Tab-separated table of C-alpha atoms in Angstrom:
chain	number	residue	atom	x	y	z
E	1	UNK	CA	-159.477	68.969	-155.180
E	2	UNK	CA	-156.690	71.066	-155.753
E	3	UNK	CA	-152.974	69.436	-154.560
E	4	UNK	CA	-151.292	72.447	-153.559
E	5	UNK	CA	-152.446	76.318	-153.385
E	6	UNK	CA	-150.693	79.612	-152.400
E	7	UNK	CA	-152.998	82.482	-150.766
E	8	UNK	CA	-150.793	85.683	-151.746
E	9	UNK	CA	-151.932	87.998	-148.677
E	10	UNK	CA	-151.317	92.164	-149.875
E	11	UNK	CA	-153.926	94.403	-148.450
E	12	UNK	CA	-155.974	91.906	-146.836
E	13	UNK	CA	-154.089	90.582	-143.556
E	14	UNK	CA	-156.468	88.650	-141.744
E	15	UNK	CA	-157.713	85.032	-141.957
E	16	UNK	CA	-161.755	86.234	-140.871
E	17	UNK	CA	-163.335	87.272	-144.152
E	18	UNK	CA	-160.423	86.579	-146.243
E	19	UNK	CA	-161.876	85.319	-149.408
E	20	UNK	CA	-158.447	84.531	-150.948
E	21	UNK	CA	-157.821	82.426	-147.728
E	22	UNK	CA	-161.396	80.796	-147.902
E	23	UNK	CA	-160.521	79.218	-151.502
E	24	UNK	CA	-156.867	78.421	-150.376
E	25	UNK	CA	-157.651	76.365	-147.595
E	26	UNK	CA	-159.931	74.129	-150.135
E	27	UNK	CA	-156.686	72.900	-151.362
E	28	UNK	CA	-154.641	69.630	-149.781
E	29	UNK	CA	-152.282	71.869	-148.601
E	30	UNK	CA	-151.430	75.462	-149.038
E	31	UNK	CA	-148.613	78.303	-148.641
E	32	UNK	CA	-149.950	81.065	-146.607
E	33	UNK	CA	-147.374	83.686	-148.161
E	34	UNK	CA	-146.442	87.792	-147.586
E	35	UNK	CA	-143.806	89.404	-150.194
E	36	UNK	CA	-142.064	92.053	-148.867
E	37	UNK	CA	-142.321	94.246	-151.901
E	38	UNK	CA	-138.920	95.633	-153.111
E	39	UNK	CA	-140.958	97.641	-155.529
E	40	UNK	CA	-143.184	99.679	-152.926
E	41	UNK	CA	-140.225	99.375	-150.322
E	42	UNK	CA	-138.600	101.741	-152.144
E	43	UNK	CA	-141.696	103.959	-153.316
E	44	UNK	CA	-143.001	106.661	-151.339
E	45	UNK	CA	-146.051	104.576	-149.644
E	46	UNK	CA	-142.930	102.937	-147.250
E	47	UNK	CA	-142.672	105.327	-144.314
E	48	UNK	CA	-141.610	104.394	-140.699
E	49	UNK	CA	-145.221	104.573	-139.416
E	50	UNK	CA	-146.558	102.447	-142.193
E	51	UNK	CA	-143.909	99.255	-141.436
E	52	UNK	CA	-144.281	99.981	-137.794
E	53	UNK	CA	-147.874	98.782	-138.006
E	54	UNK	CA	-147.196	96.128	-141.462
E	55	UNK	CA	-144.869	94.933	-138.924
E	56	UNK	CA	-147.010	94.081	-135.834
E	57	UNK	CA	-149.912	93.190	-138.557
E	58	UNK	CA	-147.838	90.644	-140.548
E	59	UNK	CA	-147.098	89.337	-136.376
E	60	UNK	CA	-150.739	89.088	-135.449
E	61	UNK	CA	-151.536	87.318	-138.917
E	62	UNK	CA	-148.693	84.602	-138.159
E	63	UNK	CA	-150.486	84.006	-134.868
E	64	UNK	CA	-153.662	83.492	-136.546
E	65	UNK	CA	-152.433	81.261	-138.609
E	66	UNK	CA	-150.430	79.493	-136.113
E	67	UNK	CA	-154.132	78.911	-134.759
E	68	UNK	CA	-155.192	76.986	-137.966
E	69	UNK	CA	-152.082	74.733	-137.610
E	70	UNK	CA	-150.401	76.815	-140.334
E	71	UNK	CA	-148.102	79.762	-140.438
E	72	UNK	CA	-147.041	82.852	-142.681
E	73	UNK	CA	-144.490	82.632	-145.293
E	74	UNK	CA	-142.427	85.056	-145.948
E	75	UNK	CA	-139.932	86.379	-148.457
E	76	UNK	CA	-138.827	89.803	-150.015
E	77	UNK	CA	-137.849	91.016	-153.372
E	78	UNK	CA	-139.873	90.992	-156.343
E	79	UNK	CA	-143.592	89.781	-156.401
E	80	UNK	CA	-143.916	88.195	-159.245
E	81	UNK	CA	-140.388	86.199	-159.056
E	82	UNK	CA	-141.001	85.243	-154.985
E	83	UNK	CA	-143.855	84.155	-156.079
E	84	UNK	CA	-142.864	82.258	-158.997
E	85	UNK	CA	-140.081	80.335	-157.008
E	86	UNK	CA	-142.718	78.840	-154.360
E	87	UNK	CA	-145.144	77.579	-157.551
E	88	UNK	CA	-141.835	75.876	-158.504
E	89	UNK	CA	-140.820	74.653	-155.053
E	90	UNK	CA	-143.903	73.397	-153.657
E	91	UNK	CA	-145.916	72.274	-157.361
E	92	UNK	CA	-148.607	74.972	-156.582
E	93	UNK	CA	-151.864	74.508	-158.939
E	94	UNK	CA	-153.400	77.771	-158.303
E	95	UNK	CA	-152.184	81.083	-156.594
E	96	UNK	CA	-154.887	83.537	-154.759
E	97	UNK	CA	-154.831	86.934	-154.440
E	98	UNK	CA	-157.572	89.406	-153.544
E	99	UNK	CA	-158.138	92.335	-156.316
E	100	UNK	CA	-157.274	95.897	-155.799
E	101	UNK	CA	-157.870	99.009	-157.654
E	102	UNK	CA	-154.327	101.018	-158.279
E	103	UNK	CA	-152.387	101.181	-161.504
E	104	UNK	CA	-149.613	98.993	-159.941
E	105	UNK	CA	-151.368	96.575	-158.119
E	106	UNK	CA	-153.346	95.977	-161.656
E	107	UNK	CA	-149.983	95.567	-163.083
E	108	UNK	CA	-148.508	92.756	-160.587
E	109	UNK	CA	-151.576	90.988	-160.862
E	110	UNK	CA	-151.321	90.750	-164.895
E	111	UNK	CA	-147.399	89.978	-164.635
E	112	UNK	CA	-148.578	87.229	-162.652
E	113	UNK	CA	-150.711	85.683	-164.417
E	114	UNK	CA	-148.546	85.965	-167.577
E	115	UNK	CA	-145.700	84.451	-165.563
E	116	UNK	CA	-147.860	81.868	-163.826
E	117	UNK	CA	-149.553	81.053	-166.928
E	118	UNK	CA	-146.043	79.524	-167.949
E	119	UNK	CA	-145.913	77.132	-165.457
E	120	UNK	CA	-149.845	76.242	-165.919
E	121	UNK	CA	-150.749	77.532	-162.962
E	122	UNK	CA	-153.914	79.708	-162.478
E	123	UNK	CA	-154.412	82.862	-160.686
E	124	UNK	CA	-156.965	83.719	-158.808
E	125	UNK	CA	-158.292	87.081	-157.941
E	126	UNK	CA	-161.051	87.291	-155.334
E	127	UNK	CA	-163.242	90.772	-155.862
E	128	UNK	CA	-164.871	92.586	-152.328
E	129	UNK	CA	-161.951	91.631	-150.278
E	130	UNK	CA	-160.208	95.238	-150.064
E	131	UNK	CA	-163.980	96.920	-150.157
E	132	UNK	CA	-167.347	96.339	-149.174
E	133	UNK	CA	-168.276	95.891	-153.305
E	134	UNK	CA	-165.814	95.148	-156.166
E	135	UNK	CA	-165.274	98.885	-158.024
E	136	UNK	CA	-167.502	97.412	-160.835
E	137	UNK	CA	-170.371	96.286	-159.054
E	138	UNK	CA	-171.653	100.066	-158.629
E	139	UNK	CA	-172.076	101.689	-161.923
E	140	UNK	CA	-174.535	104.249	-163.510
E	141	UNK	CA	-177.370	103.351	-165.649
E	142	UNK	CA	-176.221	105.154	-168.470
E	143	UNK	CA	-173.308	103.304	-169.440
E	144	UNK	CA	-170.579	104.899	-167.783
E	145	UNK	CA	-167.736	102.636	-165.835
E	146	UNK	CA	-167.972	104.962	-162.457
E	147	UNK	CA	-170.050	107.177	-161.017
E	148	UNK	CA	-168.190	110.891	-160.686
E	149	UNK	CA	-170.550	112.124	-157.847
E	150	UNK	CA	-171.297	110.552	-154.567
E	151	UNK	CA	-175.069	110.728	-153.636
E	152	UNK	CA	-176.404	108.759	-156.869
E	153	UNK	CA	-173.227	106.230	-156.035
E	154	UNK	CA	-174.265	106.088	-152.492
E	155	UNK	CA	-178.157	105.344	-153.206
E	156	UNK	CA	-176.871	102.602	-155.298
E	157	UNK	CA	-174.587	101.314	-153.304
E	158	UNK	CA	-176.822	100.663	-150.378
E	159	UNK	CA	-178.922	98.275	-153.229
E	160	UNK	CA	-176.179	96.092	-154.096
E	161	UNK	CA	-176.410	92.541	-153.041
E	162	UNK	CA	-173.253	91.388	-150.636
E	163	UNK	CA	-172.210	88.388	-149.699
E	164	UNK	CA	-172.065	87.382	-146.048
E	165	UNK	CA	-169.179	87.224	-144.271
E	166	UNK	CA	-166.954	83.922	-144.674
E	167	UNK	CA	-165.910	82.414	-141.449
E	168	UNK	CA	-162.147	81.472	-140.229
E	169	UNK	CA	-161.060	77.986	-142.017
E	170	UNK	CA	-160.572	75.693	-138.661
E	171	UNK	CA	-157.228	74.080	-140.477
E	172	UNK	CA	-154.604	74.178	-143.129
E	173	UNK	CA	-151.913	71.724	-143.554
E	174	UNK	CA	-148.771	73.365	-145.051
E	175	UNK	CA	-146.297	71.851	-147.911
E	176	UNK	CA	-142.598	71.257	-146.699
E	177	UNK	CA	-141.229	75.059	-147.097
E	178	UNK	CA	-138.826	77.279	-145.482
E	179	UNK	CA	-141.184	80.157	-143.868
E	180	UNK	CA	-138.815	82.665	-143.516
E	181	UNK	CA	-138.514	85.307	-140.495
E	182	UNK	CA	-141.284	88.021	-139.830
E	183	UNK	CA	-140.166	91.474	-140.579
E	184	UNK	CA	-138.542	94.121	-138.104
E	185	UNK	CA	-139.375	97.419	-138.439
E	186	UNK	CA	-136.006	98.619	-139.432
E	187	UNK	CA	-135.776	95.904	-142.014
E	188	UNK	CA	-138.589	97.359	-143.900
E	189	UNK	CA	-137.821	100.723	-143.718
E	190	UNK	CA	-135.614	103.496	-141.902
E	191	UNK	CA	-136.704	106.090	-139.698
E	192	UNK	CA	-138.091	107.287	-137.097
E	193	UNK	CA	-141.908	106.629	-136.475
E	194	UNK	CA	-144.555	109.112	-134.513
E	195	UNK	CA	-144.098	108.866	-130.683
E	196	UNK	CA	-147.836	107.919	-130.443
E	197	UNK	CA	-148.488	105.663	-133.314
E	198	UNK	CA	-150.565	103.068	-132.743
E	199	UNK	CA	-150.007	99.588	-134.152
E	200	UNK	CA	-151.644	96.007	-134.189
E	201	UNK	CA	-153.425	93.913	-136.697
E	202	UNK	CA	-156.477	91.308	-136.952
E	203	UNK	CA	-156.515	90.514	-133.133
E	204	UNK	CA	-155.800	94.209	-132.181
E	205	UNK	CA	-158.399	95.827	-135.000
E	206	UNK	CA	-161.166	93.414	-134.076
E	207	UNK	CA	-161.416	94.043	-130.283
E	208	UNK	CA	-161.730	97.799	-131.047
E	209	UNK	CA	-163.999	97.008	-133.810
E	210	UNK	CA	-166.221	95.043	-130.972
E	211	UNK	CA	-166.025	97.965	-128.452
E	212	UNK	CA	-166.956	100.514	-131.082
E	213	UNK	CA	-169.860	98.467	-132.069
E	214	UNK	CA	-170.881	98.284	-128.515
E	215	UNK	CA	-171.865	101.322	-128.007
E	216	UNK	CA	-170.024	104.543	-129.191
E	217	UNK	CA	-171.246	103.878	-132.753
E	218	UNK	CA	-174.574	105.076	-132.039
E	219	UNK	CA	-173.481	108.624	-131.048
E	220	UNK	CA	-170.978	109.086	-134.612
E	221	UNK	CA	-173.541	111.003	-136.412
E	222	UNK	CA	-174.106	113.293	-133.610
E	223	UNK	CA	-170.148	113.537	-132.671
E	224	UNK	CA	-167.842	112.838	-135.567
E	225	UNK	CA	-166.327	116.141	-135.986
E	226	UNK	CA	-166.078	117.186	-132.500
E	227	UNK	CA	-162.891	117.487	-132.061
E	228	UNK	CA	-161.991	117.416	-128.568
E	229	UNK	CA	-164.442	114.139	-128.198
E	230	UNK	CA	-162.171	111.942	-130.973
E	231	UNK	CA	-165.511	110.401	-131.191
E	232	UNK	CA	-164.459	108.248	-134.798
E	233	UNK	CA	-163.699	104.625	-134.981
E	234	UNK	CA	-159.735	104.704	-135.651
E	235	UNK	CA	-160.242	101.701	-137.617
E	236	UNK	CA	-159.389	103.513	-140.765
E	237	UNK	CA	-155.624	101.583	-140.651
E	238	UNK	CA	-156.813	98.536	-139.818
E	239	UNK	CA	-159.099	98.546	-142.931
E	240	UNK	CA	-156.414	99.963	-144.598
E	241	UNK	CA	-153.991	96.993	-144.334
E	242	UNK	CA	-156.891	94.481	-144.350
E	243	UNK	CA	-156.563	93.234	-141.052
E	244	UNK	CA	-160.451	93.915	-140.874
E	245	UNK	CA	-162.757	93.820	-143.476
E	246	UNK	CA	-164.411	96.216	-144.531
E	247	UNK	CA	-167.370	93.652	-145.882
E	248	UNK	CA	-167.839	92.679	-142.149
E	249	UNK	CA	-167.407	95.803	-140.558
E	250	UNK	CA	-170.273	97.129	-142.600
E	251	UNK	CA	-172.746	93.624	-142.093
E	252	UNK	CA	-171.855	94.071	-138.330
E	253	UNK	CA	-172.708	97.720	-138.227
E	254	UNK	CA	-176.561	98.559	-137.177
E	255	UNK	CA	-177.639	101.209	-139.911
E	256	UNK	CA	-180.891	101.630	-138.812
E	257	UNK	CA	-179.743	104.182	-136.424
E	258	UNK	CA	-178.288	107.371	-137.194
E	259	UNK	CA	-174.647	106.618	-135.791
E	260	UNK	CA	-174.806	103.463	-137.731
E	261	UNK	CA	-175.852	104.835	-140.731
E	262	UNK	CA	-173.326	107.572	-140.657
E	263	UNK	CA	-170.441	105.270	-140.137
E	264	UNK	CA	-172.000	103.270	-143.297
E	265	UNK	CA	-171.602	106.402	-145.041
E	266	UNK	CA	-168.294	106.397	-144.706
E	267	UNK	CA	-167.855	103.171	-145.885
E	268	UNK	CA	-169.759	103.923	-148.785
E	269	UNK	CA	-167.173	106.874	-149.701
E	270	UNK	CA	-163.965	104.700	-149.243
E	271	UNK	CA	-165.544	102.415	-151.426
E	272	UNK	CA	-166.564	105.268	-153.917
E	273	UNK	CA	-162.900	106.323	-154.382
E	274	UNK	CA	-161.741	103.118	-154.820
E	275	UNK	CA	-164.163	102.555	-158.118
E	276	UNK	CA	-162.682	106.017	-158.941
E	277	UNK	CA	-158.908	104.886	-158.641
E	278	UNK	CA	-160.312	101.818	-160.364
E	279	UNK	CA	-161.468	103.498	-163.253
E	280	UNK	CA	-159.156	106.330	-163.660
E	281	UNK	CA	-155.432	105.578	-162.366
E	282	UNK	CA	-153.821	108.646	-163.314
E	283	UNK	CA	-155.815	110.536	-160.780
E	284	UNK	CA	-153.680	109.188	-158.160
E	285	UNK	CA	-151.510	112.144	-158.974
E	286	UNK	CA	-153.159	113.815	-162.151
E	287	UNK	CA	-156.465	116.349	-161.307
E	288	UNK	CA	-159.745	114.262	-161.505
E	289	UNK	CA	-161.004	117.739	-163.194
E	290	UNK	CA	-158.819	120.355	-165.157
E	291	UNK	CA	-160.012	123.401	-163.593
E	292	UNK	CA	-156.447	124.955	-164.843
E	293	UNK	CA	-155.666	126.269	-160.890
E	294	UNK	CA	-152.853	128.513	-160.698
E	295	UNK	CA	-150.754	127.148	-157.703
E	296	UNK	CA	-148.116	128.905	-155.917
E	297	UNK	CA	-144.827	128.095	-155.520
E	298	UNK	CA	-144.684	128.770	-151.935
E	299	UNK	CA	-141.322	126.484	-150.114
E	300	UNK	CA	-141.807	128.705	-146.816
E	301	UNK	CA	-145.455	128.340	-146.156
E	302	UNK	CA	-145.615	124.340	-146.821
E	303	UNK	CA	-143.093	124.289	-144.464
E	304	UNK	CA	-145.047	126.158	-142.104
E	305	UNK	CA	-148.315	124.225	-142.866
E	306	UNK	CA	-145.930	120.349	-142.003
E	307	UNK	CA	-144.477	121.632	-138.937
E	308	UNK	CA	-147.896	122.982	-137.559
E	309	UNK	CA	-146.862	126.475	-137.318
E	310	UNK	CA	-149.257	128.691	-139.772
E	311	UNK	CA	-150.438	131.216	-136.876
E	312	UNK	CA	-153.844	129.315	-136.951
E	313	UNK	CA	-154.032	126.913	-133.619
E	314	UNK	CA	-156.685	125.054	-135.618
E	315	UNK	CA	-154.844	123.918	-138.249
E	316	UNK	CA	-151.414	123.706	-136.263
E	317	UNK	CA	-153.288	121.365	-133.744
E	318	UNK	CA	-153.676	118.787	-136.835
E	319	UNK	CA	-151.031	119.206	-138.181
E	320	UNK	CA	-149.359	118.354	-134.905
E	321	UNK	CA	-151.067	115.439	-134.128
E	322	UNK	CA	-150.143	113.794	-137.610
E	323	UNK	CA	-146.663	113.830	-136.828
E	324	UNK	CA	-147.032	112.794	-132.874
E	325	UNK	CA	-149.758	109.915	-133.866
E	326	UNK	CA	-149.943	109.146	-137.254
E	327	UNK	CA	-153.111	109.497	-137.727
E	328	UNK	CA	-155.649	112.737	-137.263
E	329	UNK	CA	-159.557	113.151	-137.570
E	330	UNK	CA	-161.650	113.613	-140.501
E	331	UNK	CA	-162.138	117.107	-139.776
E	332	UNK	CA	-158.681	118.052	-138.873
E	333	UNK	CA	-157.852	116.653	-142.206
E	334	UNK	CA	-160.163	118.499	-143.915
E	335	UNK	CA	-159.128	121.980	-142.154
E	336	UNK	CA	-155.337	121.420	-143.027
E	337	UNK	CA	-155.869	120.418	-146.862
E	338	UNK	CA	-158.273	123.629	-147.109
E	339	UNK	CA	-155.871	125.891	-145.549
E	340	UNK	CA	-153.526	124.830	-147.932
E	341	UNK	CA	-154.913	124.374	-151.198
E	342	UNK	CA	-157.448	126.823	-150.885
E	343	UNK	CA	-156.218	129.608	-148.719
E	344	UNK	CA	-152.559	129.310	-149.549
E	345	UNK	CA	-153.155	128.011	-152.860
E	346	UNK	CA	-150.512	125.064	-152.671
E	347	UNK	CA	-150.941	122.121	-155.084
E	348	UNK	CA	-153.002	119.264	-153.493
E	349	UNK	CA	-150.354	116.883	-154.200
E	350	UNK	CA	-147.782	118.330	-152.014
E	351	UNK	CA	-150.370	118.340	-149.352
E	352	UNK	CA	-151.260	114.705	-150.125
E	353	UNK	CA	-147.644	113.732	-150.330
E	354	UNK	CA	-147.117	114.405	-146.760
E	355	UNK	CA	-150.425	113.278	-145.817
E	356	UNK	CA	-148.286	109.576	-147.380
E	357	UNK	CA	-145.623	110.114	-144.887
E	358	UNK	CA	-147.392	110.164	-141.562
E	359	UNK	CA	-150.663	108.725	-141.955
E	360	UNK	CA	-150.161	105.484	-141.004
E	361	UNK	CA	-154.000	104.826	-142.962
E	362	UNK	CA	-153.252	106.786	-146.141
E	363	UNK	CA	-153.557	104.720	-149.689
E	364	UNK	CA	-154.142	106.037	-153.262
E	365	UNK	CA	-157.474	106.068	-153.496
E	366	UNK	CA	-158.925	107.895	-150.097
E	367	UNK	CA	-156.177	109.941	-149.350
E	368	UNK	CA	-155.417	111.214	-152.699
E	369	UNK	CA	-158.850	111.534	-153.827
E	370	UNK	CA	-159.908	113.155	-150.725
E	371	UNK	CA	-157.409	115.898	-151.622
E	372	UNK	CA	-158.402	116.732	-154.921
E	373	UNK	CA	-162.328	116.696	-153.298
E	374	UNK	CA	-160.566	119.796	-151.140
E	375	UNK	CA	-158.864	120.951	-153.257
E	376	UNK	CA	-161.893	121.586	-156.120
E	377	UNK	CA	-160.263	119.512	-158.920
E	378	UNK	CA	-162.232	115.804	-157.437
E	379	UNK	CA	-165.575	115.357	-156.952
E	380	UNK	CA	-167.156	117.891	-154.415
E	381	UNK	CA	-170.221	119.616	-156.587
E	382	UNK	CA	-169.324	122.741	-155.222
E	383	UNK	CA	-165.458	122.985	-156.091
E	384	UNK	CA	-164.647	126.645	-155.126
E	385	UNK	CA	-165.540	126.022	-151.088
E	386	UNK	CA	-163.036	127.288	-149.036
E	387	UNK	CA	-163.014	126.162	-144.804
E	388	UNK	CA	-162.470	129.456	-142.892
E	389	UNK	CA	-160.398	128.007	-139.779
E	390	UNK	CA	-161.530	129.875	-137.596
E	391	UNK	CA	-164.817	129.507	-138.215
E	392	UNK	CA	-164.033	125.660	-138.236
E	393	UNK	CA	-162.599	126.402	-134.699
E	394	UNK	CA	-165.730	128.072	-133.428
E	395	UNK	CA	-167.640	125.049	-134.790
E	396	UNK	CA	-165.606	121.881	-133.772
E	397	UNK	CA	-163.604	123.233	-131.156
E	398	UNK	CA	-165.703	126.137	-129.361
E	399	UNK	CA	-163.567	125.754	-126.314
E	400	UNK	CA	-160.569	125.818	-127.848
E	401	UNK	CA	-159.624	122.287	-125.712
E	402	UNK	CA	-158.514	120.567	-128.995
E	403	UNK	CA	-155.794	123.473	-129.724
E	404	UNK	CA	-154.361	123.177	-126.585
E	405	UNK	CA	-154.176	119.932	-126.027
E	406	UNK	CA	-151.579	120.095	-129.679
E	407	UNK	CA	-150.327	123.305	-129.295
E	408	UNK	CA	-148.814	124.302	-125.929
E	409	UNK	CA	-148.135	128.050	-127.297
E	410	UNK	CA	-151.611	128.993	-126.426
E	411	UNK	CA	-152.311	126.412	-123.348
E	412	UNK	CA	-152.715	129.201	-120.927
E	413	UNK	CA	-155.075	131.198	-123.340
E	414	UNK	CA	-158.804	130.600	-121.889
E	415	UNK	CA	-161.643	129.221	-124.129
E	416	UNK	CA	-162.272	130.456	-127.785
E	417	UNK	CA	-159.166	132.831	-126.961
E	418	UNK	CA	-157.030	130.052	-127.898
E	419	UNK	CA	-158.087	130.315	-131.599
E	420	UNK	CA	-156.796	134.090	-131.697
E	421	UNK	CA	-153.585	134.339	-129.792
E	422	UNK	CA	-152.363	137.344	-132.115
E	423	UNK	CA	-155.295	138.909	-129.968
E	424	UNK	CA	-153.115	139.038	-126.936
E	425	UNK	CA	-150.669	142.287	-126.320
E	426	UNK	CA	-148.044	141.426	-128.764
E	427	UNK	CA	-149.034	137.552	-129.247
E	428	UNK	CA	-147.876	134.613	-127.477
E	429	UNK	CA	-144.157	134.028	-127.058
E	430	UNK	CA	-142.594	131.441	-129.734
E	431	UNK	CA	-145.986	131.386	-131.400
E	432	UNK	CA	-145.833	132.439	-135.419
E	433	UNK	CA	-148.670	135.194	-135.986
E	434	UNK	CA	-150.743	133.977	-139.112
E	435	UNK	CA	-149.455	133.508	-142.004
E	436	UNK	CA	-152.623	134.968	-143.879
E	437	UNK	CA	-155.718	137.328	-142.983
E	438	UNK	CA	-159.134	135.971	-143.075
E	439	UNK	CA	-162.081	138.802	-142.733
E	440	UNK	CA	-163.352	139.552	-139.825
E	441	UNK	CA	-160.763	137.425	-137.651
């Protein structure tokens, strides 16, 4: 049996289907340990929404833990030397750490190893943690190391053997160490965060993970882009900071009916961007496909598009609700990245770059990936698609209750009238007109 083992918790912040924490807790005694990153504190992905909820996650996990007759460690500055010091302090044989698909989390883990390796102590890297499959378990026939178009990856993916969820370890017995102080907000980053933002972590994300399986699961294929219903799970941040897992989420989730297999779905397509991201790095930022787009240089109209005031209540009313909760619906986010890339012909990345700021769910591989799919330069098979918002409005928002309930400039504008407030004699007072002409609008 191993003496001494560290479980190095990143994107996986949970102790239920943890299968870092599984193999840690086989050890005499173990570090549970959190390093706030100095490297990604200072990178774009730290925004005020984003250590509001690492903040009350990192809380929930030391509770858990606290459970298991344990607690989280924590420390800040670089990974790899944090890390280093505990293997010195405590004699640690082995250091866990689930895998993950970006260009920088594939360079900490191989710093880590080189620097463990020093010391002669292993690391390990435990695969399916941070998806339902490891990025490599999916491929095509021919040869290729990804698949570049959903459906096929989808079909396949449904195949693939998974293992079944690993239970909570009942104890862990810890080695003499300091543990440190949980993070404030403020300490991990400035700012303000949306008025509405919802936080928690493993306790928080399972109970709504139980209520949505109880019942309003089975009407997501039917309901998902309604907008006024907000009929989706929300439980994109808590797989996005691994306080659920998306392994269990999936084996829980009934996909024999049509809601069930619809929410699978979208499982399957997080999972298919991160054995994109996996394979390809650079198309975190760098086109997926070189379509050679002419964007605009456009400063006005992106500022427009952020603060919600393009003239078009549809996109506004996303737009809006990003900043006020952090978080928006998949078809809100699909309107607002169309009007911009496609109608006003703005580069996806400034689109996904604020997308980074407020969504408190956003990571490299869905949210950036997601944009180039808009924007024509990803995945989608049929590239030059453009979203008409107003025909989006009549579609997801006949009644024009979503509009209004974001933008109070056309609150007093009855049903689908909401949509076209330049219709009114001379507009609506302090609302823009729109900023561009669709046909027929």
């Amino acid at each position: 049996m191993v003496g001494v083992g560290i479980v190095l918790f990143t994107r996986d912040l949970r102790v239920r289907d943890n299968p870092a924490l599984a193999a840690g807790c086989r050890a005499e005694k173990v570090v549970p340990l959190f390093v706030l990153d100095d490297t990604i504190l200072a990178g774009r992905a730290s925004t005020p929404n984003r250590a509001a909820f690492l903040a009350a996650a990192l809380a929930e996990l030391d509770g858990e833990l606290k459970g298991m007759g344990g607690r989280l460690v924590v420390r800040r500055g670089t990974v790899v030397d944090e890390v280093d010091k505990i293997v010195d302090r405590v004699g640690a044989d082995v250091v866990h750490i689930a895998a993950d698909v970006s260009g920088y989390s594939r360079r900490r883990e191989n710093a880590l190893r080189e620097r463990l390796g020093r010391r002669g102590c292993e690391l390990r890297v435990h695969e399916a943690s941070v998806t339902t499959v490891a990025p490599e378990a999916v491929v095509p026939s021919t040869g290729r190391d990804h698949f570049a178009v959903f459906t096929p990856y989808f079909r396949k993916w449904m195949e693939v053997h998974r293992r079944a969820p690993l239970p909570r370890a009942h104890a862990m017995t810890l080695p003499r160490i300091a543990a440190g102080d949980l993070p404030t907000v403020d300490s991990i980053c400035r700012g303000e965060a949306s008025p509405k933002l919802s936080v928690g972590g493993e306790t928080t994300g399972r109970k709504l993970l139980t209520e949505w399986l109880s019942g309003p699961v089975e009407d997501y294929a039917a309901r998902s882009d309604d907008l006024v219903a907000d009929a989706t799970s929300r439980l994109s941040p808590y797989l996005h900071f691994g306080c659920l897992s998306a392994s269990e989420v999936l084996h829980r989730t009934d996909v024999t009916g049509e809601g069930g297999s619809a929410f699978a779905r979208q499982l399957a397509w997080r999972d298919f961007h991160h054995q994109l991201l996996a394979a390809r790095p650079a198309v975190a930022w760098k086109d997926y496909h070189d379509r050679s787009i002419h964007w605009r240089e456009d400063p006005r109209a992106v500022e427009a598009w952020c603060e919600g005031r393009t003239g078009y209540p549809i996109v506004d009313a996303g737009m809006r609700q990003l900043r006020a909760e952090g978080w928006m619906p998949g078809r809100a986010r699909l309107i607002a990245a169309s009007f911009l890339t496609k109608s006003l012909r703005v580069d996806w990345r400034i689109g996904a770059d604020h997308f980074l700021r407020w969504l408190v769910d956003a990571d490299l591989a869905n949210n950036q990936l997601n944009w180039q799919w808009v924007a024509g330069t990803g995945t989608d098979t049929r590239p030059n698609r453009v979203l008409n918002p107003l025909r989006q409005a009549e579609r997801f928002d006949p009644d024009g209750v979503y509009v209004r309930r974001w933008v109070p400039e056309v609150a007093e504008l009855a049903g689908a009238a909401a949509h076209r407030p330049w219709r009114e004699n001379g507009g609506v007072a302090g609302y823009p007109g729109p900023m561009i002409d669709f046909v027929g609008m």
